[in-house]
Amino acid sequence: MQEDGFATTMPHEPTPSPVPETAKPDGDVLSRWTWTERAVWTERMLTALERGVKGGVWFSLMDKVYAEDNLHAAYHQVAANRGASGVDHITITEFGRDLDTNLKRLAEQLKDGTYRPQAIRRVWIPKPGTNAQRPLGIPTVRDRVVQAALLHVIEPIFEHQFAEHSYGFRPHRGCKDALRQVEALLREGYVSVVDADLKSYFDTIPHEPLLKRLRERIADGPVLALVEAFLRADILSELGSERPEAGAPQGAVLSPLLSNIYLNPLDHALAERGFRMVRYADDFVILCRSEKEAQHALAGVQDWTAQAGLTLHPTKTRIVDVRQDGFDFLGYRFQTVKDGSIRHWAGKKAVRKLRATLRAKTKRTSGQHLEWIIAEVSETLRGWYGYFKHSYHTTFGSLDGWVRMRLRSILRKRHRRRGRGKGKDHHRWPNAYFTERGLFSLAAAHRLDVQSSLR
């Protein structure tokens, strides 16, 4: 691992799979599509996918959606992702108790056309790093199973045409891959950046244009009707029931794929004009060599989004020169420092979110054993470090000190002292005191990673 960089692919994050552009020898087709559901995508179908079907449109897909093996695979995928119950209050465990009967009923309903999605339960969850909230739609377990089965069938059809610079919600791709590409382009001199923000993207995707894009590749009426039924399913909240006129609910199994399908033309339009874009779902940046080029890129995005029925956030969308200012992308802050080099570290929102999580676990009035609190805190720190380990090294020491201050404040309270841990508390409970009790140190973990990468 390069110090403070994304240069090396981490073992648990495979290098992004290239999108096949031309047909290759049939013998290795399965190795190029290892992530596809084998209950649906046979070697013959994958070969046809790469070589191209007549007219580029796929027919007769519904029987593959309700195939018994596909529904079983879909259930196990849903079960692995866990999640809450929907409006019917049936949990994953309850659905699984009579799994064969439930899946058989779904298969019959899908086959004879009587299947209807239930309403989606809407809940509001905190938006990371802010005081705002965002809506989350929770379909019932039965509907999540059907959506997963449908995803198994249609995802490869669209994945085959997605752009290389799209990284969100795609097989064998992730945030780190997108961040590596941003870092590489910055180092190549693409220092003028269009930092774009689509306002409420998932909630505003127009249904009809989205369905039109689905019809460009799929000509199976029941499959298209099923997707439309999911898009138009009622949303049930504390305020009552409503029928959505736009959007793909965040929390639904199909929504990530649908969101990529709708933005795919933008990806290709910018690539054809020579712009270097990096997109993760609705979060994207366009890296340019000059402000003039960035202005042209932004103008192109503005025209495209207006025609597509989407809105760029008027204050959050901007052009940034990283030699003078910085920008945030996928939690990281990219910016030029005093020596002229471009560095990246955990952004302010990411740090605020971490501190908010840790505050809840380190209340001075906590009655838990200190070792239990430290174990809870360490679990959070390990997870956060797993993503932000590529931050510049100065990120970690101050956070470690803040965590120890919180723990010393608990100890002060238990010794009937007021206020935060400070002064002589560093001698009463030195850093080693917490290390001996298993406290995870961000700075120590980073030093160890750097030393390992230099060997």
CSV table of C-alpha atoms in Angstrom, one decimal:
chain,number,residue,atom,x,y,z
A,1,MET,CA,0.0,0.0,0.0
A,2,GLN,CA,1.3,3.4,-0.9
A,3,GLU,CA,1.5,5.7,2.1
A,4,ASP,CA,-1.7,7.7,2.4
A,5,GLY,CA,-2.7,6.7,-1.1
A,6,PHE,CA,-5.2,4.4,-2.9
A,7,ALA,CA,-2.6,3.1,-5.4
A,8,THR,CA,-2.7,-0.6,-4.4
A,9,THR,CA,-5.8,-2.7,-4.7
A,10,MET,CA,-6.7,-4.0,-1.2
A,11,PRO,CA,-7.1,-7.8,-1.0
A,12,HIS,CA,-10.8,-7.6,-0.2
A,13,GLU,CA,-11.6,-5.3,-3.0
A,14,PRO,CA,-11.0,-6.9,-6.5
A,15,THR,CA,-9.9,-4.7,-9.3
A,16,PRO,CA,-12.9,-3.5,-11.4
A,17,SER,CA,-13.9,-6.0,-14.0
A,18,PRO,CA,-13.6,-4.5,-17.5
A,19,VAL,CA,-16.9,-4.3,-19.4
A,20,PRO,CA,-16.6,-6.6,-22.5
A,21,GLU,CA,-16.9,-4.5,-25.6
A,22,THR,CA,-16.4,-7.3,-28.2
A,23,ALA,CA,-17.1,-11.0,-28.2
A,24,LYS,CA,-14.3,-13.2,-27.0
A,25,PRO,CA,-13.7,-16.9,-27.2
A,26,ASP,CA,-16.5,-18.8,-25.6
A,27,GLY,CA,-14.3,-20.9,-23.4
A,28,ASP,CA,-13.7,-18.1,-20.8
A,29,VAL,CA,-17.0,-16.4,-20.9
A,30,LEU,CA,-18.0,-17.8,-17.5
A,31,SER,CA,-14.8,-16.4,-15.9
A,32,ARG,CA,-15.8,-12.9,-17.1
A,33,TRP,CA,-19.2,-13.1,-15.6
A,34,THR,CA,-18.6,-14.9,-12.3
A,35,TRP,CA,-20.9,-12.7,-10.4
A,36,THR,CA,-24.0,-13.6,-12.4
A,37,GLU,CA,-26.7,-15.9,-11.1
A,38,ARG,CA,-26.0,-19.4,-12.6
A,39,ALA,CA,-29.7,-20.3,-12.2
A,40,VAL,CA,-30.4,-17.7,-14.8
A,41,TRP,CA,-27.3,-16.9,-16.9
A,42,THR,CA,-26.0,-20.0,-18.6
A,43,GLU,CA,-22.8,-20.0,-20.7
A,44,ARG,CA,-24.9,-19.9,-23.9
A,45,MET,CA,-26.8,-16.8,-22.7
A,46,LEU,CA,-23.6,-15.0,-21.6
A,47,THR,CA,-22.0,-15.7,-25.0
A,48,ALA,CA,-25.1,-14.2,-26.7
A,49,LEU,CA,-24.8,-11.2,-24.3
A,50,GLU,CA,-21.2,-10.5,-25.4
A,51,ARG,CA,-21.8,-11.2,-29.1
A,52,GLY,CA,-25.0,-9.2,-29.1
A,53,VAL,CA,-28.6,-10.4,-29.6
A,54,LYS,CA,-30.7,-9.4,-32.6
A,55,GLY,CA,-31.7,-5.8,-32.4
A,56,GLY,CA,-30.0,-5.5,-29.1
A,57,VAL,CA,-33.2,-6.4,-27.3
A,58,TRP,CA,-34.0,-9.3,-25.0
A,59,PHE,CA,-37.3,-11.3,-25.1
A,60,SER,CA,-38.7,-14.1,-23.0
A,61,LEU,CA,-37.2,-13.3,-19.6
A,62,MET,CA,-40.1,-13.7,-17.2
A,63,ASP,CA,-39.9,-17.4,-17.0
A,64,LYS,CA,-36.3,-17.0,-15.7
A,65,VAL,CA,-37.5,-14.5,-13.0
A,66,TYR,CA,-40.0,-17.0,-11.5
A,67,ALA,CA,-37.7,-20.1,-11.9
A,68,GLU,CA,-37.6,-22.0,-8.6
A,69,ASP,CA,-33.7,-22.0,-8.4
A,70,ASN,CA,-33.7,-18.2,-9.0
A,71,LEU,CA,-36.3,-17.5,-6.4
A,72,HIS,CA,-34.3,-19.6,-3.8
A,73,ALA,CA,-31.1,-17.7,-4.7
A,74,ALA,CA,-33.0,-14.4,-4.4
A,75,TYR,CA,-34.3,-15.3,-0.9
A,76,HIS,CA,-30.8,-16.2,0.4
A,77,GLN,CA,-29.5,-13.0,-0.9
A,78,VAL,CA,-32.2,-11.0,0.8
A,79,ALA,CA,-31.7,-13.0,4.0
A,80,ALA,CA,-27.9,-12.3,4.0
A,81,ASN,CA,-28.6,-8.6,3.7
A,82,ARG,CA,-31.0,-8.8,6.7
A,83,GLY,CA,-33.1,-5.7,6.9
A,84,ALA,CA,-36.4,-4.8,8.6
A,85,SER,CA,-39.9,-6.0,7.9
A,86,GLY,CA,-42.2,-4.1,5.6
A,87,VAL,CA,-45.8,-3.0,5.9
A,88,ASP,CA,-47.0,-6.6,6.5
A,89,HIS,CA,-44.6,-7.0,9.5
A,90,ILE,CA,-43.3,-10.3,8.3
A,91,THR,CA,-39.7,-10.7,9.1
A,92,ILE,CA,-37.1,-12.6,7.0
A,93,THR,CA,-37.0,-15.4,9.6
A,94,GLU,CA,-40.8,-15.7,9.5
A,95,PHE,CA,-40.8,-15.8,5.7
A,96,GLY,CA,-38.1,-18.5,5.8
A,97,ARG,CA,-40.0,-20.8,8.1
A,98,ASP,CA,-42.3,-21.9,5.3
A,99,LEU,CA,-39.9,-21.0,2.5
A,100,ASP,CA,-40.8,-23.6,-0.2
A,101,THR,CA,-44.5,-22.8,0.1
A,102,ASN,CA,-43.9,-19.0,0.0
A,103,LEU,CA,-41.7,-19.2,-3.0
A,104,LYS,CA,-44.0,-21.6,-4.8
A,105,ARG,CA,-46.9,-19.1,-4.2
A,106,LEU,CA,-44.7,-16.2,-5.6
A,107,ALA,CA,-43.8,-18.3,-8.6
A,108,GLU,CA,-47.4,-19.1,-9.4
A,109,GLN,CA,-48.4,-15.4,-9.0
A,110,LEU,CA,-45.6,-14.2,-11.2
A,111,LYS,CA,-46.4,-16.9,-13.8
A,112,ASP,CA,-50.2,-16.2,-14.0
A,113,GLY,CA,-49.8,-12.4,-13.7
A,114,THR,CA,-51.6,-12.0,-10.4
A,115,TYR,CA,-48.6,-10.8,-8.4
A,116,ARG,CA,-48.9,-7.3,-7.1
A,117,PRO,CA,-46.3,-5.5,-5.0
A,118,GLN,CA,-47.3,-4.3,-1.5
A,119,ALA,CA,-46.9,-0.8,-0.3
A,120,ILE,CA,-43.4,0.4,0.7
A,121,ARG,CA,-42.9,1.4,4.4
A,122,ARG,CA,-41.1,4.8,4.5
A,123,VAL,CA,-38.8,5.6,7.4
A,124,TRP,CA,-36.5,8.6,7.9
A,125,ILE,CA,-32.8,8.0,8.8
A,126,PRO,CA,-30.1,10.5,9.7
A,127,LYS,CA,-28.0,11.8,6.7
A,128,PRO,CA,-24.3,11.1,7.5
A,129,GLY,CA,-22.4,14.2,8.8
A,130,THR,CA,-25.5,16.5,8.9
A,131,ASN,CA,-28.6,17.2,11.0
A,132,ALA,CA,-30.8,16.4,8.1
A,133,GLN,CA,-32.7,13.2,7.4
A,134,ARG,CA,-33.3,11.2,4.2
A,135,PRO,CA,-36.2,8.9,3.3
A,136,LEU,CA,-35.6,5.1,3.2
A,137,GLY,CA,-38.2,2.8,1.6
A,138,ILE,CA,-38.6,-0.7,3.0
A,139,PRO,CA,-40.4,-3.2,0.8
A,140,THR,CA,-41.9,-6.3,2.3
A,141,VAL,CA,-39.7,-9.4,2.4
A,142,ARG,CA,-41.7,-11.1,-0.4
A,143,ASP,CA,-41.3,-8.0,-2.6
A,144,ARG,CA,-37.5,-7.9,-1.9
A,145,VAL,CA,-37.2,-11.5,-2.9
A,146,VAL,CA,-39.0,-10.8,-6.2
A,147,GLN,CA,-36.9,-7.7,-6.8
A,148,ALA,CA,-33.7,-9.7,-6.2
A,149,ALA,CA,-34.9,-12.5,-8.7
A,150,LEU,CA,-35.7,-9.8,-11.2
A,151,LEU,CA,-32.3,-8.2,-10.6
A,152,HIS,CA,-30.5,-11.5,-11.3
A,153,VAL,CA,-32.2,-11.5,-14.8
A,154,ILE,CA,-31.8,-8.0,-16.0
A,155,GLU,CA,-28.6,-6.7,-14.4
A,156,PRO,CA,-26.2,-8.4,-16.8
A,157,ILE,CA,-28.1,-7.0,-19.8
A,158,PHE,CA,-27.4,-3.4,-18.6
A,159,GLU,CA,-24.0,-4.1,-17.0
A,160,HIS,CA,-22.7,-5.0,-20.4
A,161,GLN,CA,-23.2,-1.4,-21.6
A,162,PHE,CA,-22.3,0.6,-18.5
A,163,ALA,CA,-19.3,3.0,-18.7
A,164,GLU,CA,-15.9,2.2,-17.2
A,165,HIS,CA,-15.9,5.3,-15.0
A,166,SER,CA,-19.1,4.3,-13.2
A,167,TYR,CA,-18.3,2.6,-9.9
A,168,GLY,CA,-21.4,2.6,-7.7
A,169,PHE,CA,-23.5,-0.5,-7.1
A,170,ARG,CA,-21.7,-2.6,-9.7
A,171,PRO,CA,-20.1,-6.0,-9.4
A,172,HIS,CA,-16.4,-6.1,-8.3
A,173,ARG,CA,-16.3,-2.3,-8.1
A,174,GLY,CA,-16.4,0.0,-5.0
A,175,CYS,CA,-15.7,3.3,-3.5
A,176,LYS,CA,-11.9,2.7,-3.3
A,177,ASP,CA,-11.8,2.0,-7.0
A,178,ALA,CA,-13.5,5.4,-7.7
A,179,LEU,CA,-11.2,7.2,-5.2
A,180,ARG,CA,-8.1,5.6,-6.8
A,181,GLN,CA,-9.2,7.0,-10.2
A,182,VAL,CA,-9.7,10.5,-8.8
A,183,GLU,CA,-6.3,10.4,-7.2
A,184,ALA,CA,-4.6,9.2,-10.4
A,185,LEU,CA,-6.3,11.9,-12.5
A,186,LEU,CA,-5.3,14.7,-10.0
A,187,ARG,CA,-1.7,13.5,-10.2
A,188,GLU,CA,-1.9,13.6,-14.0
A,189,GLY,CA,-2.7,17.3,-13.9
A,190,TYR,CA,-6.5,17.2,-14.0
A,191,VAL,CA,-6.8,19.9,-11.3
A,192,SER,CA,-9.9,21.8,-12.3
A,193,VAL,CA,-12.8,19.8,-11.0
A,194,VAL,CA,-16.6,20.0,-11.5
A,195,ASP,CA,-17.9,18.9,-8.2
A,196,ALA,CA,-21.5,18.0,-9.0
A,197,ASP,CA,-24.5,17.3,-6.8
A,198,LEU,CA,-27.8,16.0,-8.1
A,199,LYS,CA,-30.6,17.3,-5.9
A,200,SER,CA,-32.7,14.4,-4.4
A,201,TYR,CA,-31.7,12.2,-7.3
A,202,PHE,CA,-33.3,8.9,-6.2
A,203,ASP,CA,-36.6,10.7,-5.4
A,204,THR,CA,-36.8,12.5,-8.7
A,205,ILE,CA,-36.0,10.0,-11.4
A,206,PRO,CA,-38.8,10.4,-13.9
A,207,HIS,CA,-40.6,7.1,-14.4
A,208,GLU,CA,-41.5,7.3,-18.1
A,209,PRO,CA,-38.0,8.2,-19.4
A,210,LEU,CA,-36.6,5.5,-17.2
A,211,LEU,CA,-39.0,2.9,-18.5
A,212,LYS,CA,-38.2,4.0,-22.0
A,213,ARG,CA,-34.5,3.2,-21.4
A,214,LEU,CA,-35.5,-0.2,-20.1
A,215,ARG,CA,-37.5,-0.9,-23.3
A,216,GLU,CA,-34.4,-0.1,-25.4
A,217,ARG,CA,-32.9,-3.4,-24.1
A,218,ILE,CA,-35.9,-5.5,-22.9
A,219,ALA,CA,-39.0,-6.4,-24.9
A,220,ASP,CA,-40.6,-8.7,-22.4
A,221,GLY,CA,-44.0,-7.1,-21.4
A,222,PRO,CA,-44.5,-8.9,-18.1
A,223,VAL,CA,-40.9,-8.0,-16.9
A,224,LEU,CA,-41.4,-4.3,-17.9
A,225,ALA,CA,-44.8,-4.3,-16.2
A,226,LEU,CA,-43.2,-5.8,-13.0
A,227,VAL,CA,-40.5,-3.0,-12.9
A,228,GLU,CA,-43.2,-0.4,-13.4
A,229,ALA,CA,-45.3,-1.9,-10.6
A,230,PHE,CA,-42.4,-1.6,-8.2
A,231,LEU,CA,-41.8,2.0,-9.2
A,232,ARG,CA,-45.4,3.0,-8.7
A,233,ALA,CA,-46.0,1.0,-5.5
A,234,ASP,CA,-47.7,3.0,-2.8
A,235,ILE,CA,-45.6,4.5,-0.1
A,236,LEU,CA,-46.9,4.2,3.5
A,237,SER,CA,-45.7,6.7,6.1
A,238,GLU,CA,-47.0,8.3,9.3
A,239,LEU,CA,-48.8,10.8,7.1
A,240,GLY,CA,-50.7,8.1,5.2
A,241,SER,CA,-50.4,6.4,1.8
A,242,GLU,CA,-49.3,8.1,-1.4
A,243,ARG,CA,-48.6,7.0,-5.0
A,244,PRO,CA,-45.2,8.2,-6.2
A,245,GLU,CA,-45.1,10.2,-9.4
A,246,ALA,CA,-41.3,9.9,-9.7
A,247,GLY,CA,-38.3,8.2,-8.0
A,248,ALA,CA,-36.8,4.9,-7.2
A,249,PRO,CA,-37.1,4.3,-3.4
A,250,GLN,CA,-33.7,4.1,-1.6
A,251,GLY,CA,-33.8,0.7,0.2
A,252,ALA,CA,-35.4,-1.2,-2.7
A,253,VAL,CA,-33.3,-3.9,-4.2
A,254,LEU,CA,-33.8,-2.7,-7.8
A,255,SER,CA,-33.2,1.0,-7.2
A,256,PRO,CA,-29.4,1.0,-7.5
A,257,LEU,CA,-29.5,-0.6,-10.9
A,258,LEU,CA,-32.3,1.6,-12.1
A,259,SER,CA,-30.4,4.7,-10.9
A,260,ASN,CA,-27.3,3.6,-13.0
A,261,ILE,CA,-29.5,2.9,-16.0
A,262,TYR,CA,-30.9,6.4,-16.0
A,263,LEU,CA,-27.5,8.1,-15.7
A,264,ASN,CA,-25.7,5.8,-18.2
A,265,PRO,CA,-26.4,8.1,-21.2
A,266,LEU,CA,-24.7,10.9,-19.3
A,267,ASP,CA,-21.7,8.8,-18.7
A,268,HIS,CA,-21.3,8.0,-22.4
A,269,ALA,CA,-22.1,11.5,-23.5
A,270,LEU,CA,-19.3,13.0,-21.4
A,271,ALA,CA,-16.9,10.3,-22.4
A,272,GLU,CA,-17.6,10.9,-26.1
A,273,ARG,CA,-16.7,14.6,-25.6
A,274,GLY,CA,-13.4,13.6,-23.9
A,275,PHE,CA,-14.2,14.5,-20.3
A,276,ARG,CA,-12.8,12.5,-17.5
A,277,MET,CA,-15.7,11.7,-15.2
A,278,VAL,CA,-15.7,9.5,-12.0
A,279,ARG,CA,-19.2,8.6,-10.8
A,280,TYR,CA,-20.4,6.6,-7.8
A,281,ALA,CA,-24.2,6.4,-8.1
A,282,ASP,CA,-25.5,10.0,-8.0
A,283,ASP,CA,-22.2,11.4,-6.6
A,284,PHE,CA,-19.8,12.4,-9.4
A,285,VAL,CA,-16.9,14.6,-10.3
A,286,ILE,CA,-15.5,15.6,-13.7
A,287,LEU,CA,-11.7,16.3,-13.7
A,288,CYS,CA,-10.4,18.7,-16.2
A,289,ARG,CA,-7.0,20.3,-17.1
A,290,SER,CA,-8.3,23.9,-17.1
A,291,GLU,CA,-11.2,26.0,-15.7
A,292,LYS,CA,-12.4,26.7,-19.3
A,293,GLU,CA,-12.6,22.9,-19.9
A,294,ALA,CA,-14.5,22.5,-16.6
A,295,GLN,CA,-16.9,25.2,-17.6
A,296,HIS,CA,-17.7,23.4,-20.8
A,297,ALA,CA,-18.2,20.1,-18.9
A,298,LEU,CA,-20.5,21.8,-16.4
A,299,ALA,CA,-22.5,23.4,-19.2
A,300,GLY,CA,-22.9,20.0,-20.8
A,301,VAL,CA,-24.1,18.4,-17.5
A,302,GLN,CA,-26.6,21.3,-17.0
A,303,ASP,CA,-28.1,20.8,-20.4
A,304,TRP,CA,-28.3,17.0,-20.0
A,305,THR,CA,-29.9,17.1,-16.6
A,306,ALA,CA,-32.4,19.7,-17.6
A,307,GLN,CA,-33.5,17.5,-20.5
A,308,ALA,CA,-33.6,14.4,-18.3
A,309,GLY,CA,-35.9,16.0,-15.7
A,310,LEU,CA,-33.1,16.2,-13.0
A,311,THR,CA,-31.8,19.1,-11.0
A,312,LEU,CA,-28.3,20.1,-10.1
A,313,HIS,CA,-28.1,21.5,-6.6
A,314,PRO,CA,-27.5,25.3,-7.2
A,315,THR,CA,-25.1,25.8,-4.3
A,316,LYS,CA,-23.4,22.5,-3.9
A,317,THR,CA,-22.5,22.2,-7.6
A,318,ARG,CA,-19.3,24.1,-8.4
A,319,ILE,CA,-16.0,24.3,-10.1
A,320,VAL,CA,-12.9,23.8,-7.9
A,321,ASP,CA,-9.2,24.3,-8.6
A,322,VAL,CA,-7.5,21.9,-6.1
A,323,ARG,CA,-4.4,24.1,-6.1
A,324,GLN,CA,-6.5,26.8,-4.4
A,325,ASP,CA,-9.3,24.9,-2.7
A,326,GLY,CA,-10.5,21.4,-2.1
A,327,PHE,CA,-13.5,19.1,-2.7
A,328,ASP,CA,-15.1,16.2,-1.0
A,329,PHE,CA,-15.8,12.9,-2.8
A,330,LEU,CA,-17.1,9.7,-1.1
A,331,GLY,CA,-16.2,10.9,2.3
A,332,TYR,CA,-12.6,12.0,1.5
A,333,ARG,CA,-11.3,15.5,1.2
A,334,PHE,CA,-8.9,16.2,-1.7
A,335,GLN,CA,-6.8,19.3,-1.5
A,336,THR,CA,-3.4,20.8,-2.3
A,337,VAL,CA,-1.2,21.4,0.8
A,338,LYS,CA,1.7,23.8,1.5
A,339,ASP,CA,4.4,21.8,-0.3
A,340,GLY,CA,2.3,21.8,-3.5
A,341,SER,CA,1.3,18.1,-3.3
A,342,ILE,CA,-2.3,16.9,-3.4
A,343,ARG,CA,-3.4,15.1,-0.3
A,344,HIS,CA,-6.5,13.4,0.8
A,345,TRP,CA,-8.0,12.7,4.2
A,346,ALA,CA,-11.3,12.0,5.9
A,347,GLY,CA,-13.7,14.9,5.3
A,348,LYS,CA,-15.3,17.0,8.0
A,349,LYS,CA,-18.7,15.2,7.6
A,350,ALA,CA,-17.0,11.8,8.0
A,351,VAL,CA,-15.3,13.0,11.2
A,352,ARG,CA,-18.4,14.5,12.6
A,353,LYS,CA,-20.3,11.3,12.0
A,354,LEU,CA,-17.6,9.3,13.7
A,355,ARG,CA,-17.6,11.6,16.7
A,356,ALA,CA,-21.4,11.5,17.0
A,357,THR,CA,-21.3,7.7,17.0
A,358,LEU,CA,-18.6,7.6,19.6
A,359,ARG,CA,-20.3,10.2,21.8
A,360,ALA,CA,-23.3,7.9,22.2
A,361,LYS,CA,-20.9,5.1,23.3
A,362,THR,CA,-18.9,7.2,25.7
A,363,LYS,CA,-21.4,9.0,27.9
A,364,ARG,CA,-20.0,10.0,31.3
A,365,THR,CA,-23.1,8.6,32.9
A,366,SER,CA,-22.6,5.2,31.3
A,367,GLY,CA,-22.9,2.3,33.9
A,368,GLN,CA,-21.1,-0.2,31.7
A,369,HIS,CA,-17.7,-1.7,32.6
A,370,LEU,CA,-14.8,0.3,31.0
A,371,GLU,CA,-13.6,-2.7,29.1
A,372,TRP,CA,-17.0,-3.2,27.6
A,373,ILE,CA,-17.1,0.5,26.5
A,374,ILE,CA,-13.6,0.2,25.1
A,375,ALA,CA,-14.6,-2.9,23.1
A,376,GLU,CA,-17.6,-1.0,21.6
A,377,VAL,CA,-15.5,2.0,20.8
A,378,SER,CA,-12.8,-0.1,19.2
A,379,GLU,CA,-15.3,-1.9,17.0
A,380,THR,CA,-16.4,1.5,15.6
A,381,LEU,CA,-12.9,2.7,15.2
A,382,ARG,CA,-11.8,-0.4,13.3
A,383,GLY,CA,-14.7,-0.1,10.9
A,384,TRP,CA,-14.0,3.6,10.3
A,385,TYR,CA,-10.3,3.0,9.8
A,386,GLY,CA,-11.0,0.2,7.3
A,387,TYR,CA,-12.4,2.8,4.9
A,388,PHE,CA,-10.4,5.9,5.9
A,389,LYS,CA,-7.0,4.2,6.3
A,390,HIS,CA,-5.7,6.0,3.2
A,391,SER,CA,-6.0,9.4,4.8
A,392,TYR,CA,-3.0,11.5,5.3
A,393,HIS,CA,-1.3,10.5,8.5
A,394,THR,CA,-2.1,13.7,10.5
A,395,THR,CA,-5.8,12.6,10.4
A,396,PHE,CA,-5.4,9.9,13.1
A,397,GLY,CA,-3.5,11.3,16.1
A,398,SER,CA,-6.0,14.0,17.0
A,399,LEU,CA,-8.9,11.5,16.8
A,400,ASP,CA,-7.1,9.1,19.1
A,401,GLY,CA,-6.5,11.9,21.6
A,402,TRP,CA,-10.2,12.9,21.5
A,403,VAL,CA,-11.3,9.3,22.1
A,404,ARG,CA,-9.0,9.0,25.1
A,405,MET,CA,-10.3,12.3,26.4
A,406,ARG,CA,-13.9,10.9,26.3
A,407,LEU,CA,-12.7,7.8,28.2
A,408,ARG,CA,-10.9,9.8,30.8
A,409,SER,CA,-14.0,11.9,31.3
A,410,ILE,CA,-15.9,8.7,32.2
A,411,LEU,CA,-13.2,7.8,34.7
A,412,ARG,CA,-13.3,11.3,36.2
A,413,LYS,CA,-17.0,11.0,36.7
A,414,ARG,CA,-16.5,7.7,38.5
A,415,HIS,CA,-14.0,9.3,40.8
A,416,ARG,CA,-16.5,12.0,41.5
A,417,ARG,CA,-14.7,14.7,39.5
A,418,ARG,CA,-16.4,17.1,37.2
A,419,GLY,CA,-15.6,18.1,33.6
A,420,ARG,CA,-13.7,16.5,30.8
A,421,GLY,CA,-10.5,14.5,31.1
A,422,LYS,CA,-7.5,16.8,31.1
A,423,GLY,CA,-4.4,17.9,33.0
A,424,LYS,CA,-3.2,15.3,35.5
A,425,ASP,CA,-5.7,12.8,34.1
A,426,HIS,CA,-3.0,12.0,31.5
A,427,HIS,CA,-0.8,10.8,34.4
A,428,ARG,CA,-3.6,9.0,36.3
A,429,TRP,CA,-4.7,7.2,33.1
A,430,PRO,CA,-1.9,7.4,30.5
A,431,ASN,CA,-2.3,6.2,26.9
A,432,ALA,CA,-0.8,2.9,27.8
A,433,TYR,CA,-3.6,2.3,30.3
A,434,PHE,CA,-6.2,2.3,27.5
A,435,THR,CA,-3.9,0.3,25.1
A,436,GLU,CA,-3.6,-2.4,27.8
A,437,ARG,CA,-7.4,-2.6,27.9
A,438,GLY,CA,-7.6,-3.2,24.1
A,439,LEU,CA,-8.4,0.3,22.8
A,440,PHE,CA,-7.9,0.4,19.0
A,441,SER,CA,-5.5,3.2,18.0
A,442,LEU,CA,-6.0,4.7,14.5
A,443,ALA,CA,-2.5,6.2,14.5
A,444,ALA,CA,-0.8,2.9,15.5
A,445,ALA,CA,-2.8,1.0,12.9
A,446,HIS,CA,-1.8,3.4,10.2
A,447,ARG,CA,1.9,3.3,11.2
A,448,LEU,CA,1.8,-0.5,11.0
A,449,ASP,CA,0.2,-0.4,7.6
A,450,VAL,CA,2.8,2.0,6.3
A,451,GLN,CA,5.7,-0.1,7.6
A,452,SER,CA,4.2,-3.2,6.0
A,453,SER,CA,3.9,-1.4,2.7
A,454,LEU,CA,7.6,-0.4,2.8
A,455,ARG,CA,8.9,-3.9,3.4
